[in-house]
Coordinates of C-alpha atoms in Angstrom, one line a residue:
M1 CA 224.1 191.8 -43.8
K2 CA 223.9 189.7 -41.2
P3 CA 222.0 190.7 -38.0
I4 CA 223.6 192.7 -35.8
Y5 CA 223.3 192.8 -31.7
I6 CA 225.0 194.5 -29.3
D7 CA 225.5 193.7 -25.4
Y8 CA 224.1 195.5 -22.8
L9 CA 224.8 195.1 -18.6
N10 CA 222.6 197.9 -16.7
A11 CA 223.2 199.2 -12.8
L12 CA 221.3 197.1 -12.2
D13 CA 223.1 193.0 -14.1
I14 CA 226.4 194.2 -12.7
E15 CA 225.6 193.9 -8.8
A16 CA 224.6 190.6 -10.6
L17 CA 227.6 190.0 -11.5
A18 CA 229.0 190.9 -8.1
M19 CA 233.0 190.8 -9.5
T20 CA 235.2 189.8 -6.6
D21 CA 238.1 192.2 -5.1
A22 CA 240.5 189.8 -7.7
E23 CA 238.2 190.0 -10.5
I24 CA 238.6 193.3 -10.7
I25 CA 242.4 194.2 -9.8
G26 CA 243.7 191.4 -12.5
A27 CA 241.6 192.4 -14.8
V28 CA 242.6 196.0 -14.9
E29 CA 246.2 194.8 -14.6
A30 CA 246.0 192.9 -17.5
G31 CA 245.2 196.4 -19.3
L32 CA 247.7 198.0 -17.1
V33 CA 250.3 195.2 -18.4
A34 CA 248.9 195.8 -21.6
Q35 CA 250.0 199.6 -22.0
G36 CA 253.7 198.8 -20.4
K37 CA 254.0 196.5 -23.5
G38 CA 252.8 198.8 -26.4
Q39 CA 250.0 197.0 -26.6
T40 CA 247.6 200.5 -26.4
V41 CA 246.4 202.7 -28.3
I42 CA 245.5 206.1 -26.0
E43 CA 244.0 208.9 -26.8
P44 CA 244.3 212.1 -24.3
R45 CA 241.1 212.5 -22.6
V46 CA 238.8 215.2 -23.3
H47 CA 236.4 217.6 -22.2
L48 CA 232.3 218.7 -21.9
E49 CA 232.0 221.7 -20.1
P50 CA 228.2 223.0 -20.6
D51 CA 228.3 225.5 -18.4
P52 CA 230.2 226.7 -15.4
S53 CA 227.4 227.2 -13.2
F54 CA 226.2 223.4 -13.5
H55 CA 228.9 222.9 -11.4
G56 CA 230.5 219.5 -13.1
H57 CA 232.3 219.0 -16.7
F58 CA 231.9 215.6 -19.2
N59 CA 235.0 213.4 -19.2
V60 CA 235.5 211.5 -22.9
L61 CA 238.2 208.5 -22.8
R62 CA 239.1 206.6 -26.0
G63 CA 241.2 203.8 -26.2
Y64 CA 242.0 200.5 -28.2
V65 CA 243.6 197.0 -26.4
A66 CA 245.1 194.9 -28.4
P67 CA 244.9 191.5 -26.2
L68 CA 241.4 192.4 -25.4
D69 CA 240.2 192.6 -29.2
A70 CA 238.7 195.8 -28.5
A71 CA 238.5 199.9 -29.1
G72 CA 236.0 201.8 -26.4
V73 CA 234.8 205.3 -25.9
K74 CA 233.9 206.3 -22.7
I75 CA 231.7 209.3 -21.7
V76 CA 231.7 210.0 -17.5
G77 CA 229.6 213.3 -16.1
D78 CA 231.6 214.5 -13.2
Y79 CA 229.0 216.7 -11.2
V80 CA 230.6 217.5 -7.5
D81 CA 227.1 218.7 -6.3
N82 CA 224.7 216.0 -6.8
Y83 CA 225.1 214.2 -3.2
M84 CA 222.2 217.4 -3.2
H85 CA 219.7 215.4 -5.0
G86 CA 220.7 212.5 -4.2
L87 CA 222.4 211.3 -7.2
P88 CA 226.6 210.3 -7.0
S89 CA 228.8 212.5 -8.6
E90 CA 229.2 210.0 -11.8
F91 CA 227.4 208.7 -14.6
G92 CA 228.8 207.0 -17.5
I93 CA 228.3 204.8 -20.6
L94 CA 230.9 202.8 -21.5
N95 CA 231.3 201.4 -25.2
L96 CA 232.8 198.6 -27.2
F97 CA 233.7 198.3 -30.3
D98 CA 235.4 196.1 -33.0
P99 CA 238.6 197.6 -34.1
R100 CA 238.7 196.3 -37.1
T101 CA 235.0 196.8 -38.4
G102 CA 233.8 199.8 -36.0
T103 CA 231.1 197.4 -35.0
P104 CA 229.4 197.9 -31.7
R105 CA 229.4 195.5 -29.7
A106 CA 228.6 195.9 -26.3
I107 CA 227.2 198.8 -24.0
L108 CA 227.7 199.0 -20.1
D109 CA 226.7 201.7 -17.7
A110 CA 230.3 202.3 -17.0
T111 CA 229.5 204.8 -13.5
V112 CA 230.3 201.5 -11.0
I113 CA 232.5 200.5 -13.5
T114 CA 234.0 203.8 -13.5
D115 CA 234.9 204.2 -8.8
M116 CA 235.8 200.1 -9.1
R117 CA 238.8 201.2 -12.1
T118 CA 239.8 204.1 -10.2
G119 CA 239.8 202.4 -7.4
A120 CA 242.0 199.2 -8.8
V121 CA 244.5 201.7 -10.8
T122 CA 245.5 203.0 -6.9
A123 CA 245.3 199.2 -5.3
I124 CA 247.4 198.8 -8.0
G125 CA 249.9 201.3 -7.9
A126 CA 250.0 200.9 -4.1
K127 CA 251.1 197.0 -4.7
H128 CA 253.7 198.1 -7.1
L129 CA 255.0 201.5 -5.3
A130 CA 253.6 201.3 -1.4
K131 CA 255.5 200.2 1.4
K132 CA 255.2 195.9 1.5
S133 CA 254.7 196.1 5.9
S134 CA 251.9 199.8 4.6
K135 CA 248.8 199.3 7.8
V136 CA 248.1 202.6 7.3
L137 CA 245.4 204.6 5.6
A138 CA 244.8 208.0 5.3
H139 CA 242.1 208.6 2.7
I140 CA 240.5 212.1 1.7
G141 CA 237.2 212.3 0.3
A142 CA 234.1 210.2 0.5
R143 CA 232.5 210.5 -2.5
G144 CA 232.7 208.3 -6.5
T145 CA 235.4 206.2 -6.2
A146 CA 235.9 206.6 -2.6
Y147 CA 234.7 203.1 -1.5
W148 CA 236.7 201.1 -4.0
N149 CA 239.6 202.8 -3.0
V150 CA 239.8 201.6 0.3
R151 CA 238.0 198.6 -0.4
L152 CA 240.5 197.3 -2.7
L153 CA 243.7 198.2 -1.2
D154 CA 242.8 196.5 2.3
H155 CA 242.3 193.0 0.3
L156 CA 246.4 193.6 -1.2
F157 CA 247.7 195.1 2.7
D158 CA 245.0 194.1 4.9
F159 CA 245.4 197.4 6.8
D160 CA 245.8 197.9 10.8
E161 CA 244.4 201.1 11.0
I162 CA 242.3 203.6 8.2
R163 CA 241.4 207.2 8.5
V164 CA 239.0 208.5 6.2
H165 CA 238.1 211.9 5.8
S166 CA 236.1 214.6 4.1
R167 CA 234.6 218.0 4.3
Q168 CA 231.0 216.7 5.3
P169 CA 231.0 215.3 8.7
E170 CA 227.6 213.5 7.8
S171 CA 229.4 212.1 4.3
R172 CA 232.6 210.9 5.9
D173 CA 230.5 209.2 9.0
A174 CA 228.3 207.4 6.9
F175 CA 231.4 206.6 4.3
A176 CA 233.2 205.0 7.9
A177 CA 230.0 203.2 9.3
K178 CA 229.6 201.5 5.0
L179 CA 233.7 200.6 5.6
A180 CA 234.1 198.8 8.6
A181 CA 230.7 196.7 8.3
D182 CA 231.8 196.0 4.2
L183 CA 235.6 195.5 5.7
G184 CA 235.1 194.0 8.7
K185 CA 237.0 196.4 10.7
P186 CA 237.4 199.9 12.1
V187 CA 237.4 202.4 10.4
L188 CA 237.9 206.0 11.5
A189 CA 236.3 209.2 10.7
V190 CA 238.4 212.3 11.2
A191 CA 237.7 215.8 11.3
D192 CA 240.2 217.3 9.7
W193 CA 243.2 216.3 6.8
K194 CA 246.2 216.7 9.4
S195 CA 245.4 214.7 11.4
C196 CA 244.1 212.5 8.4
V197 CA 247.2 212.2 6.7
E198 CA 250.4 212.6 9.8
G199 CA 252.0 209.8 9.7
A200 CA 250.1 207.2 7.6
D201 CA 251.8 204.2 5.5
I202 CA 249.6 205.5 2.4
V203 CA 247.9 208.8 1.4
V204 CA 244.9 208.7 -1.3
E205 CA 243.8 212.2 -1.8
A206 CA 240.9 212.1 -4.0
S207 CA 239.2 215.1 -2.8
R208 CA 236.2 218.1 -4.6
L209 CA 237.6 221.0 -4.3
P210 CA 235.2 223.4 -6.8
E211 CA 239.3 225.3 -7.4
P212 CA 242.6 224.5 -6.6
Q213 CA 244.1 224.7 -3.2
P214 CA 246.9 224.0 -0.8
L215 CA 245.0 221.1 2.4
L216 CA 247.5 218.1 2.2
K217 CA 250.6 220.0 3.0
T218 CA 253.8 218.2 2.5
E219 CA 255.6 218.6 6.5
W220 CA 252.9 215.7 7.0
I221 CA 254.4 213.3 4.7
K222 CA 255.7 210.0 6.7
R223 CA 259.2 209.0 4.8
G224 CA 259.3 205.8 2.7
A225 CA 255.2 207.1 2.4
L226 CA 253.2 205.7 -1.0
V227 CA 251.3 209.7 -1.9
V228 CA 248.3 209.1 -4.6
P229 CA 246.7 212.4 -5.3
Y230 CA 243.6 212.6 -8.0
G231 CA 241.7 215.2 -7.0
T232 CA 240.3 217.2 -10.1
M233 CA 241.2 220.4 -8.6
S234 CA 244.8 220.2 -7.2
A235 CA 244.8 219.9 -3.3
V236 CA 248.3 219.6 -2.4
E237 CA 251.6 222.0 -2.5
L238 CA 254.5 222.7 -4.6
S239 CA 256.5 221.2 -2.5
L240 CA 255.3 217.6 -2.6
T241 CA 257.0 216.8 -5.5
D242 CA 260.7 217.8 -4.0
I243 CA 260.4 215.3 -1.4
M244 CA 259.6 212.4 -3.8
Q245 CA 262.8 209.9 -4.8
K246 CA 260.4 208.8 -7.3
I247 CA 256.9 209.9 -8.9
V248 CA 254.8 207.8 -11.3
V249 CA 252.1 208.1 -13.6
D250 CA 249.1 206.5 -15.3
D251 CA 250.0 208.1 -18.5
W252 CA 252.2 211.1 -19.8
G253 CA 250.4 212.3 -22.6
Q254 CA 247.1 212.6 -20.2
C255 CA 249.0 214.1 -17.2
K256 CA 251.0 216.2 -19.8
G257 CA 248.8 219.2 -20.9
G258 CA 244.7 219.9 -20.1
K259 CA 242.9 221.3 -17.6
F260 CA 242.1 219.7 -14.6
G261 CA 244.3 217.1 -12.2
S262 CA 246.1 216.8 -9.0
L263 CA 249.2 217.9 -10.6
R264 CA 248.3 220.7 -13.2
A265 CA 250.7 223.4 -11.8
H266 CA 253.1 221.2 -10.5
V267 CA 253.7 220.2 -14.7
E268 CA 253.1 224.1 -15.4
T269 CA 256.2 225.1 -13.5
G270 CA 258.5 222.1 -14.8
R271 CA 258.1 220.3 -11.4
L272 CA 256.6 217.3 -13.6
S273 CA 258.4 216.7 -16.7
E274 CA 259.7 213.5 -18.9
A275 CA 263.0 214.4 -17.0
T276 CA 261.3 214.2 -13.5
L277 CA 259.1 211.4 -13.8
H278 CA 260.4 207.9 -13.2
A279 CA 257.5 205.8 -15.2
E280 CA 254.7 204.8 -15.8
L281 CA 252.4 202.4 -14.3
G282 CA 252.4 200.2 -17.2
Q283 CA 255.3 200.1 -17.3
I284 CA 255.9 198.8 -13.6
A285 CA 253.4 196.2 -13.9
A286 CA 255.2 194.6 -16.7
G287 CA 258.5 194.3 -15.1
L288 CA 259.6 197.0 -17.5
K289 CA 261.1 199.4 -15.8
P290 CA 261.1 198.7 -11.1
G291 CA 258.7 200.2 -8.6
R292 CA 259.6 200.4 -4.6
Q293 CA 263.4 199.3 -4.6
S294 CA 263.9 200.3 -0.3
D295 CA 260.9 201.0 2.1
G296 CA 263.3 205.0 2.5
E297 CA 261.6 205.9 -0.9
T298 CA 258.7 208.6 -0.8
I299 CA 256.6 207.7 -3.9
L300 CA 254.4 209.5 -5.9
F301 CA 251.1 208.2 -7.9
W302 CA 249.1 209.9 -9.7
H303 CA 246.7 208.9 -11.7
R304 CA 244.3 210.4 -14.3
G305 CA 242.2 207.6 -15.0
L306 CA 243.1 204.9 -18.1
S307 CA 240.0 204.4 -21.1
L308 CA 242.1 201.1 -21.3
S309 CA 241.0 199.7 -17.8
D310 CA 237.2 201.0 -17.9
I311 CA 237.9 198.6 -21.3
A312 CA 239.5 195.7 -19.8
L313 CA 237.1 196.1 -16.2
G314 CA 234.4 196.5 -19.4
K315 CA 235.3 193.4 -20.7
A316 CA 235.8 190.8 -18.0
M317 CA 232.0 192.1 -16.3
L318 CA 230.8 191.2 -20.1
A319 CA 232.8 187.2 -20.0
K320 CA 231.2 187.0 -16.7
A321 CA 228.2 187.6 -17.4
G322 CA 228.9 185.6 -20.6
E323 CA 228.7 182.6 -18.2
N324 CA 226.4 183.3 -15.9
G325 CA 223.2 184.6 -18.4
I326 CA 223.7 187.6 -17.2
G327 CA 222.4 191.5 -19.4
Q328 CA 220.5 192.1 -22.2
R329 CA 220.7 191.5 -26.0
L330 CA 219.7 194.8 -28.3
R331 CA 218.7 194.4 -32.5
F332 CA 221.4 197.1 -33.6
A333 CA 221.3 196.6 -36.9

């Protein structure tokens, strides 16, 4: 047997790649288009919860993207109390394989990949589902994927006003300050959900609640807005889906089952079903179903996170790393 090597990108390597906003969005959208065209295999995520007292769990995501000739498995820990230890809430590893032989190809630090690809899916959803004239962004949540949500959305929309809120004042203030410095524009940290959400064109709810609690009120949502709730625990009222002209998800197979998710109760009570679902985002990205068709449509986009997005972004990172001599090769066999 000839030698087998694994390409390895650690966190420092991925930082050195300096992926641009356009590169991140382009890679992830390519994965969504492949999904929309039926060129992928997605296995619903599974969870490992070692002990409820640890306030965290592991997500295991698996998928195959035919146009990229790659299969992948990502394992990511999601621990809401990590900020108390000076750690990010999520740590992840992405493993890529040859889909024909099972040969390992690459191992990547997936912590920032998770954040980037989640922000990209939020942004791509808004690209197809928000009003082109959207100028006010409301973002609930300041850790984990929050930064890339705001950064990549602003890359597409160049907002006039960005409002952010989270439970800890020090967290939201630091988040707003970092965004303002990186985006070169004011970012407003607000003290409550209503002040953040009311009247916004795009509302992203990425809270990290210990248990479901309807903190985002349906009455605050502006007509014609895009609402993107994707917290692990639901923070929305059951009535939220009642005002929507379209409901879009990233993958219905993942959204219709499982323990976690912002619209879990809506699925269980029949408010969200195959009958009420407009489309998966990949179908819209591939041009097979329409996105927003008028400024008056109020639209909801729920994404659980796709292995396909991790695989697509990981492949793009490996390509750029190869071009720039970044990363390491590990002897496997």
